[in-house]
PDB file of C-alpha atoms in Angstrom:
ATOM      1  CA  MET E   1      63.532  81.999   0.256  1.00 64.00           C
ATOM      2  CA  ALA E   2      66.399  84.043  -1.173  1.00 73.00           C
ATOM      3  CA  PRO E   3      65.745  87.779  -1.399  1.00 83.00           C
ATOM      4  CA  ILE E   4      65.145  89.599  -4.671  1.00 90.00           C
ATOM      5  CA  VAL E   5      68.352  91.540  -5.351  1.00 94.00           C
ATOM      6  CA  HIS E   6      68.017  94.784  -7.285  1.00 96.00           C
ATOM      7  CA  GLY E   7      71.647  94.918  -8.378  1.00 96.00           C
ATOM      8  CA  PHE E   8      73.418  97.772 -10.125  1.00 97.00           C
ATOM      9  CA  ASP E   9      77.068  97.400 -11.134  1.00 95.00           C
ATOM     10  CA  TRP E  10      78.287 100.683 -12.591  1.00 93.00           C
ATOM     11  CA  PRO E  11      74.777 102.217 -12.876  1.00 97.00           C
ATOM     12  CA  ASP E  12      74.096 104.813 -15.556  1.00 97.00           C
ATOM     13  CA  ARG E  13      72.700 107.080 -12.849  1.00 97.00           C
ATOM     14  CA  LEU E  14      72.633 107.105  -9.042  1.00 98.00           C
ATOM     15  CA  VAL E  15      71.100 109.993  -7.090  1.00 97.00           C
ATOM     16  CA  ILE E  16      69.362 111.001  -3.917  1.00 97.00           C
ATOM     17  CA  GLY E  17      66.305 113.132  -4.606  1.00 97.00           C
ATOM     18  CA  THR E  18      63.079 114.185  -2.968  1.00 96.00           C
ATOM     19  CA  VAL E  19      59.381 114.378  -3.638  1.00 95.00           C
ATOM     20  CA  GLY E  20      57.290 116.964  -1.798  1.00 92.00           C
ATOM     21  CA  GLN E  21      57.729 120.365  -0.224  1.00 87.00           C
ATOM     22  CA  PRO E  22      60.375 121.188   2.415  1.00 83.00           C
ATOM     23  CA  GLY E  23      59.207 119.872   5.759  1.00 82.00           C
ATOM     24  CA  GLU E  24      57.155 117.183   4.033  1.00 88.00           C
ATOM     25  CA  ARG E  25      59.735 115.725   1.655  1.00 93.00           C
ATOM     26  CA  THR E  26      60.230 112.036   1.047  1.00 96.00           C
ATOM     27  CA  PHE E  27      63.829 111.124   0.244  1.00 97.00           C
ATOM     28  CA  TYR E  28      64.682 108.491  -2.366  1.00 98.00           C
ATOM     29  CA  ILE E  29      67.833 106.785  -3.504  1.00 98.00           C
ATOM     30  CA  GLN E  30      67.315 106.082  -7.192  1.00 98.00           C
ATOM     31  CA  ALA E  31      69.458 103.925  -9.467  1.00 98.00           C
ATOM     32  CA  ARG E  32      69.140 103.358 -13.198  1.00 98.00           C
ATOM     33  CA  ALA E  33      70.934 101.053 -15.604  1.00 97.00           C
ATOM     34  CA  GLY E  34      69.437 101.022 -19.083  1.00 96.00           C
ATOM     35  CA  LYS E  35      65.691 100.599 -18.632  1.00 96.00           C
ATOM     36  CA  GLN E  36      65.978  99.216 -15.087  1.00 96.00           C
ATOM     37  CA  LEU E  37      64.953 101.924 -12.592  1.00 97.00           C
ATOM     38  CA  VAL E  38      64.650 101.361  -8.832  1.00 98.00           C
ATOM     39  CA  SER E  39      63.649 103.941  -6.222  1.00 98.00           C
ATOM     40  CA  VAL E  40      63.881 103.215  -2.496  1.00 98.00           C
ATOM     41  CA  SER E  41      62.536 105.683   0.059  1.00 98.00           C
ATOM     42  CA  MET E  42      64.621 106.571   3.070  1.00 97.00           C
ATOM     43  CA  GLU E  43      64.879 109.063   5.914  1.00 96.00           C
ATOM     44  CA  LYS E  44      66.614 112.402   5.530  1.00 95.00           C
ATOM     45  CA  GLN E  45      69.015 111.397   8.311  1.00 95.00           C
ATOM     46  CA  GLN E  46      69.882 108.171   6.481  1.00 97.00           C
ATOM     47  CA  SER E  47      70.685 110.188   3.356  1.00 97.00           C
ATOM     48  CA  ALA E  48      72.897 112.596   5.303  1.00 96.00           C
ATOM     49  CA  ALA E  49      74.701 109.781   7.142  1.00 97.00           C
ATOM     50  CA  LEU E  50      75.297 107.889   3.888  1.00 98.00           C
ATOM     51  CA  ALA E  51      76.854 110.940   2.214  1.00 97.00           C
ATOM     52  CA  GLU E  52      79.010 111.650   5.259  1.00 97.00           C
ATOM     53  CA  ARG E  53      80.298 108.088   5.492  1.00 98.00           C
ATOM     54  CA  ILE E  54      81.001 107.912   1.738  1.00 98.00           C
ATOM     55  CA  GLU E  55      83.109 111.085   2.036  1.00 97.00           C
ATOM     56  CA  GLU E  56      84.986 109.602   5.016  1.00 97.00           C
ATOM     57  CA  ILE E  57      85.783 106.396   3.130  1.00 97.00           C
ATOM     58  CA  LEU E  58      86.902 108.291   0.028  1.00 97.00           C
ATOM     59  CA  ASP E  59      89.095 110.618   2.104  1.00 96.00           C
ATOM     60  CA  GLU E  60      90.688 107.630   3.869  1.00 95.00           C
ATOM     61  CA  LEU E  61      91.380 105.938   0.528  1.00 95.00           C
ATOM     62  CA  MET E  62      92.763 109.154  -0.934  1.00 93.00           C
ATOM     63  CA  ALA E  63      95.140 109.491   2.033  1.00 93.00           C
ATOM     64  CA  GLU E  64      96.715 106.073   1.370  1.00 91.00           C
ATOM     65  CA  ASP E  65     100.274 106.261   0.079  1.00 92.00           C
ATOM     66  CA  GLY E  66     100.200 107.130  -3.599  1.00 89.00           C
ATOM     67  CA  ASN E  67      96.353 107.256  -3.714  1.00 88.00           C
ATOM     68  CA  PRO E  68      96.319 103.781  -5.337  1.00 89.00           C
ATOM     69  CA  PHE E  69      92.653 103.990  -6.347  1.00 89.00           C
ATOM     70  CA  SER E  70      92.886 107.483  -7.913  1.00 91.00           C
ATOM     71  CA  VAL E  71      90.257 108.891  -5.580  1.00 92.00           C
ATOM     72  CA  PRO E  72      89.427 112.465  -6.608  1.00 92.00           C
ATOM     73  CA  ALA E  73      89.503 115.162  -3.915  1.00 91.00           C
ATOM     74  CA  LEU E  74      86.642 117.024  -5.588  1.00 91.00           C
ATOM     75  CA  THR E  75      83.642 115.989  -7.638  1.00 91.00           C
ATOM     76  CA  PRO E  76      84.707 115.339 -11.228  1.00 90.00           C
ATOM     77  CA  GLU E  77      83.053 117.955 -13.472  1.00 89.00           C
ATOM     78  CA  GLY E  78      81.481 115.472 -15.890  1.00 91.00           C
ATOM     79  CA  LEU E  79      79.795 113.533 -13.083  1.00 93.00           C
ATOM     80  CA  VAL E  80      77.736 116.401 -11.610  1.00 91.00           C
ATOM     81  CA  ASP E  81      74.033 115.500 -11.757  1.00 94.00           C
ATOM     82  CA  ASN E  82      71.517 118.161 -10.722  1.00 92.00           C
ATOM     83  CA  ASP E  83      68.536 116.718 -12.584  1.00 95.00           C
ATOM     84  CA  PRO E  84      65.372 115.699 -10.719  1.00 96.00           C
ATOM     85  CA  LEU E  85      64.456 112.108  -9.967  1.00 97.00           C
ATOM     86  CA  GLU E  86      63.394 110.121 -13.010  1.00 97.00           C
ATOM     87  CA  GLN E  87      59.684 109.497 -13.369  1.00 95.00           C
ATOM     88  CA  PRO E  88      57.762 107.563 -12.337  1.00 92.00           C
ATOM     89  CA  VAL E  89      59.081 107.464  -8.768  1.00 96.00           C
ATOM     90  CA  GLU E  90      57.673 104.163  -7.553  1.00 96.00           C
ATOM     91  CA  ASP E  91      58.830 103.168  -4.090  1.00 97.00           C
ATOM     92  CA  GLN E  92      60.281  99.643  -4.266  1.00 97.00           C
ATOM     93  CA  PHE E  93      60.499  99.550  -0.465  1.00 96.00           C
ATOM     94  CA  ARG E  94      61.362 101.785   2.503  1.00 97.00           C
ATOM     95  CA  ALA E  95      64.955 101.430   3.662  1.00 97.00           C
ATOM     96  CA  GLY E  96      65.330 100.309   7.246  1.00 94.00           C
ATOM     97  CA  ALA E  97      69.055  99.642   7.232  1.00 94.00           C
ATOM     98  CA  LEU E  98      71.880 100.731   4.975  1.00 97.00           C
ATOM     99  CA  GLY E  99      75.232  99.102   4.427  1.00 96.00           C
ATOM    100  CA  LEU E 100      78.340 100.651   2.933  1.00 97.00           C
ATOM    101  CA  GLY E 101      81.543  98.903   1.993  1.00 96.00           C
ATOM    102  CA  TRP E 102      84.641  99.059  -0.161  1.00 96.00           C
ATOM    103  CA  ASP E 103      85.581  96.413  -2.727  1.00 96.00           C
ATOM    104  CA  PRO E 104      89.315  96.794  -3.433  1.00 94.00           C
ATOM    105  CA  THR E 105      89.193  94.176  -6.210  1.00 94.00           C
ATOM    106  CA  THR E 106      87.013  96.438  -8.363  1.00 94.00           C
ATOM    107  CA  ALA E 107      87.834  99.802  -6.686  1.00 94.00           C
ATOM    108  CA  GLN E 108      84.138 100.392  -6.046  1.00 96.00           C
ATOM    109  CA  LEU E 109      82.012 101.489  -3.132  1.00 97.00           C
ATOM    110  CA  VAL E 110      79.143  99.135  -2.409  1.00 98.00           C
ATOM    111  CA  ILE E 111      75.870 100.570  -1.087  1.00 98.00           C
ATOM    112  CA  GLU E 112      73.215  98.214   0.258  1.00 98.00           C
ATOM    113  CA  ALA E 113      69.681  99.129   1.286  1.00 97.00           C
ATOM    114  CA  PHE E 114      67.507  96.696   3.227  1.00 95.00           C
ATOM    115  CA  PRO E 115      63.766  97.118   3.800  1.00 96.00           C
ATOM    116  CA  ILE E 116      62.177  97.692   7.167  1.00 91.00           C
ATOM    117  CA  ILE E 117      61.193  94.313   8.542  1.00 82.00           C
ATOM    118  CA  GLU E 118      58.024  94.304  10.584  1.00 78.00           C
ATOM    119  CA  VAL E 119      57.782  91.748  13.364  1.00 69.00           C
ATOM    120  CA  ASP E 120      54.968  91.289  15.855  1.00 69.00           C
ATOM    121  CA  ALA E 121      55.926  91.805  19.497  1.00 67.00           C
ATOM    122  CA  GLU E 122      54.965  88.199  20.247  1.00 68.00           C
ATOM    123  CA  GLU E 123      57.341  86.933  17.561  1.00 64.00           C
ATOM    124  CA  LEU E 124      60.276  88.822  19.062  1.00 60.00           C
ATOM    125  CA  GLU E 125      60.435  86.337  21.918  1.00 65.00           C
ATOM    126  CA  VAL E 126      60.737  83.256  19.707  1.00 65.00           C
ATOM    127  CA  ILE E 127      62.779  84.360  16.670  1.00 66.00           C
ATOM    128  CA  ASP E 128      66.367  85.378  16.127  1.00 64.00           C
ATOM    129  CA  LEU E 129      66.324  88.750  14.326  1.00 57.00           C
ATOM    130  CA  GLU E 130      69.691  88.015  12.712  1.00 64.00           C
ATOM    131  CA  GLU E 131      68.163  85.021  10.930  1.00 69.00           C
ATOM    132  CA  ILE E 132      65.363  87.028   9.306  1.00 74.00           C
ATOM    133  CA  GLU E 133      66.093  87.439   5.634  1.00 82.00           C
ATOM    134  CA  PRO E 134      64.593  90.457   3.836  1.00 86.00           C
ATOM    135  CA  GLU E 135      62.312  89.883   0.855  1.00 90.00           C
ATOM    136  CA  GLU E 136      64.426  92.196  -1.300  1.00 95.00           C
ATOM    137  CA  VAL E 137      67.604  94.265  -1.188  1.00 96.00           C
ATOM    138  CA  LEU E 138      69.156  97.037  -3.267  1.00 98.00           C
ATOM    139  CA  VAL E 139      72.877  96.619  -4.036  1.00 98.00           C
ATOM    140  CA  ILE E 140      74.732  99.362  -5.915  1.00 98.00           C
ATOM    141  CA  ARG E 141      78.411  99.293  -6.878  1.00 98.00           C
ATOM    142  CA  ILE E 142      79.953 102.608  -7.959  1.00 97.00           C
ATOM    143  CA  PRO E 143      83.438 103.856  -8.818  1.00 96.00           C
ATOM    144  CA  VAL E 144      85.121 106.505  -6.677  1.00 96.00           C
ATOM    145  CA  GLY E 145      84.370 109.492  -8.924  1.00 96.00           C
ATOM    146  CA  THR E 146      80.683 108.618  -9.040  1.00 96.00           C
ATOM    147  CA  ALA E 147      80.732 108.140  -5.265  1.00 97.00           C
ATOM    148  CA  ARG E 148      82.223 111.624  -4.774  1.00 97.00           C
ATOM    149  CA  ALA E 149      79.538 113.154  -7.033  1.00 97.00           C
ATOM    150  CA  PHE E 150      76.771 111.166  -5.295  1.00 97.00           C
ATOM    151  CA  ALA E 151      77.885 112.343  -1.843  1.00 97.00           C
ATOM    152  CA  LYS E 152      78.093 115.985  -2.961  1.00 96.00           C
ATOM    153  CA  ARG E 153      74.621 115.953  -4.484  1.00 96.00           C
ATOM    154  CA  THR E 154      73.207 114.178  -1.436  1.00 97.00           C
ATOM    155  CA  ARG E 155      74.605 116.846   0.910  1.00 96.00           C
ATOM    156  CA  GLU E 156      73.063 119.542  -1.312  1.00 95.00           C
ATOM    157  CA  VAL E 157      69.651 117.831  -1.384  1.00 95.00           C
ATOM    158  CA  VAL E 158      69.649 117.333   2.397  1.00 94.00           C
ATOM    159  CA  GLY E 159      70.660 120.971   2.914  1.00 88.00           C
ATOM    160  CA  ALA E 160      67.951 122.306   0.603  1.00 84.00           C
ATOM    161  CA  GLY E 161      65.196 121.850   3.173  1.00 74.00           C
ATOM    162  CA  ARG E 162      63.697 124.405   5.507  1.00 71.00           C
ATOM    163  CA  PRO E 163      66.096 127.022   6.869  1.00 71.00           C
ATOM    164  CA  LEU E 164      67.251 126.598  10.472  1.00 73.00           C
ATOM    165  CA  CYS E 165      66.324 129.187  13.081  1.00 77.00           C
ATOM    166  CA  PRO E 166      69.458 131.049  14.218  1.00 76.00           C
ATOM    167  CA  LEU E 167      68.200 131.024  17.834  1.00 75.00           C
ATOM    168  CA  CYS E 168      66.884 127.514  18.468  1.00 75.00           C
ATOM    169  CA  SER E 169      68.400 125.661  15.461  1.00 69.00           C
ATOM    170  CA  LEU E 170      65.053 124.034  14.629  1.00 70.00           C
ATOM    171  CA  PRO E 171      63.659 124.073  11.083  1.00 71.00           C
ATOM    172  CA  MET E 172      61.467 127.094  10.353  1.00 72.00           C
ATOM    173  CA  ASP E 173      58.214 126.644   8.453  1.00 69.00           C
ATOM    174  CA  ASP E 174      56.691 129.344   6.267  1.00 64.00           C
ATOM    175  CA  ASP E 175      54.225 129.992   9.097  1.00 66.00           C
ATOM    176  CA  ASP E 176      55.158 132.090  12.103  1.00 72.00           C
ATOM    177  CA  HIS E 177      58.074 130.325  13.810  1.00 74.00           C
ATOM    178  CA  ILE E 178      58.052 130.092  17.583  1.00 78.00           C
ATOM    179  CA  CYS E 179      61.390 129.152  19.113  1.00 78.00           C
ATOM    180  CA  GLU E 180      61.544 126.302  21.562  1.00 72.00           C
ATOM    181  CA  LEU E 181      64.549 127.412  23.569  1.00 66.00           C
ATOM    182  CA  PRO E 182      66.228 124.912  25.919  1.00 65.00           C
ATOM    183  CA  GLU E 183      65.521 125.126  29.646  1.00 69.00           C
ATOM    184  CA  GLY E 184      67.651 127.663  31.440  1.00 66.00           C
ATOM    185  CA  PHE E 185      68.196 129.759  28.296  1.00 63.00           C
ATOM    186  CA  ARG E 186      67.622 133.467  28.910  1.00 58.00           C
TER     187      ARG E 186
END
């Protein structure tokens, strides 16, 4: 059976946002086009890695001779989006894998999110994991300016969590923080 594709070409809005308090936040990638709204939950680390890789791709494209795709070095002013996630935030699925690509024919970045696929241990011996098709997938195509703004906001959202301890570099909760220093540290 072919997967359900939640496709967004030039979405009206694309953001990473969170629900919950620092230390207990759930991260979402949320896309909207007209009345179509899709939210997919993901890990904080996935969000950070996605933003980092988007920036790398944009910087590589910008460095090409003559910057043929007009990739902006900074976030275009009119594309800054600091608003919260749109309500209701209904998790379509939890992202297990993310894909990121470049389509030179449309000068767009393509973000794909695939759900976590659960397989019983017994099934692992008899199936080829590469042949398992997900039930649904999120595919978002965005121009370079939107991609720059998306990456900037994502870095800000990821960085807005709990402060890091200057000694052990672990997140500090509001409670009394006790450092877990590495062995041999004096």
